[in-house]
Structures are given as structure tokens and as C-alpha cells.
C-alpha positions as CSV (number, residue, x, y, z in Angstrom):
1,M,-11.8,-3.1,7.6
2,A,-8.4,-2.1,8.9
3,A,-5.3,-2.2,6.8
4,E,-3.6,-5.6,7.0
5,H,0.1,-5.6,8.1
6,I,2.0,-8.0,5.9
7,T,5.6,-9.3,5.8
8,D,8.1,-10.6,3.3
9,D,6.9,-14.1,4.3
10,N,3.2,-13.6,3.4
11,F,3.6,-10.9,0.7
12,D,2.9,-13.1,-2.3
13,T,-0.2,-14.6,-0.6
14,A,-1.5,-11.2,0.4
15,I,-1.3,-9.8,-3.1
16,A,-2.8,-12.8,-4.8
17,G,-6.5,-13.1,-5.8
18,D,-9.1,-11.2,-7.8
19,T,-9.6,-8.3,-5.4
20,P,-7.3,-5.3,-6.0
21,V,-4.7,-4.9,-3.3
22,V,-3.0,-1.6,-2.5
23,V,0.3,-2.1,-0.7
24,D,1.7,0.8,1.3
25,F,5.5,0.5,1.6
26,W,6.4,2.5,4.7
27,A,9.0,3.0,7.5
28,E,8.7,4.1,11.1
29,W,11.1,7.0,10.5
30,C,9.1,8.3,7.5
31,G,7.0,11.4,8.5
32,P,4.9,11.5,5.3
33,C,4.2,7.7,5.9
34,K,2.8,8.5,9.3
35,Q,0.8,11.4,8.0
36,M,-0.8,9.1,5.4
37,S,-1.5,6.1,7.6
38,P,-4.9,7.4,9.1
39,H,-6.0,8.2,5.5
40,L,-5.3,4.7,4.3
41,E,-7.2,3.3,7.3
42,A,-10.2,5.5,6.5
43,V,-10.1,4.5,2.8
44,S,-9.8,0.8,3.8
45,D,-13.1,1.1,5.7
46,E,-14.8,3.1,2.9
47,L,-13.8,0.7,0.2
48,A,-14.1,-2.6,2.1
49,G,-14.9,-5.4,-0.2
50,K,-13.8,-3.5,-3.3
51,V,-10.1,-3.2,-2.5
52,K,-7.8,-4.5,0.2
53,I,-5.2,-2.2,1.9
54,A,-2.0,-3.8,3.1
55,K,1.0,-2.2,4.8
56,I,4.6,-3.4,4.8
57,N,7.4,-1.9,6.9
58,V,10.4,-1.8,4.5
59,D,13.0,-1.7,7.3
60,E,11.7,-5.0,8.8
61,N,10.8,-6.5,5.4
62,P,13.4,-5.4,2.8
63,I,12.9,-8.2,0.3
64,A,9.5,-7.1,-1.1
65,A,10.6,-3.5,-1.4
66,S,13.8,-4.6,-3.2
67,K,11.9,-7.0,-5.5
68,F,9.5,-4.2,-6.6
69,G,12.2,-1.4,-6.8
70,V,10.9,0.8,-4.1
71,R,13.3,3.7,-3.8
72,G,11.3,6.3,-1.9
73,L,8.7,6.4,0.8
74,P,5.8,6.3,1.0
75,T,5.2,4.2,-2.1
76,L,1.8,2.8,-2.9
77,M,1.5,-0.1,-5.4
78,M,-1.8,-1.5,-6.7
79,F,-1.7,-5.3,-7.4
80,K,-4.3,-7.3,-9.3
81,G,-3.7,-11.1,-9.6
82,G,-0.3,-10.7,-8.1
83,K,0.9,-8.2,-10.7
84,V,1.6,-4.4,-10.3
85,T,-1.0,-2.4,-12.1
86,A,-0.2,1.1,-10.7
87,T,2.4,2.9,-8.6
88,H,2.4,6.2,-6.7
89,L,5.3,7.7,-4.9
90,G,4.7,10.3,-2.1
91,A,2.0,11.1,0.4
92,M,-1.6,11.8,-0.6
93,S,-4.7,13.1,1.1
94,K,-7.5,10.7,1.9
95,Q,-9.5,12.0,-1.1
96,R,-6.6,11.6,-3.5
97,I,-5.9,8.1,-2.2
98,A,-9.5,7.1,-2.9
99,E,-9.4,8.8,-6.4
100,W,-6.1,7.0,-7.2
101,I,-7.5,3.7,-6.2
102,K,-10.7,4.2,-8.3
103,E,-8.6,5.4,-11.3
104,S,-6.2,2.4,-11.0
105,S,-8.6,-0.5,-10.3
């Protein structure tokens, strides 16, 4: 299952529910964000049904990034029931992303 692209308008709906949601705060100009994108897609496929991966472009959707204090990119945040349960700043390998998700969920 591919990562879902979300916006400020549907952010709260996207992070609600019982399934853990990993939100990737990214920007088009961010090199490490682009490096990590295929890894997130692969992890999204591998962990389908266990976790949802969502991506939000902070340049086009600044409200969510501001609300959650995102200051650097890429930032990954794990949400459960609409609340932040874990945060990671910086790029990670596919294996490290999967490990972080398992540790955090």
C-alpha cells in the first residue's frame, strides 16, 4: 500500500483511528527527504495493515508542521489515536525506518 499524501485540510482525519500512522513531514527542496521517500514506500508495503504511512509537504501545508513544531526535515512522527507517540528527525535507511516503527508502535 503506497504512502498516502495528506494536506492540512485532512491531517486530523488521516491521523485518527486505532492504526498507528507515521507522518513524513517533507519538502520538494529537501535532498534527504527525496532519498528517504522510496524507503518509506517500501516499508508502507511491507507493514500494510499494521501501520499507515502518510506524507505531508510542509511548503504547501504549513499549518500541521507549525502545530507539531517541525523545525527540520525530514521529520517522522508516529501518531496513535491522533496523538504523537514518537518523533525522529533526519533521514534513515529502510531497515532503520522499519525498526523505528516497530520500536515506537
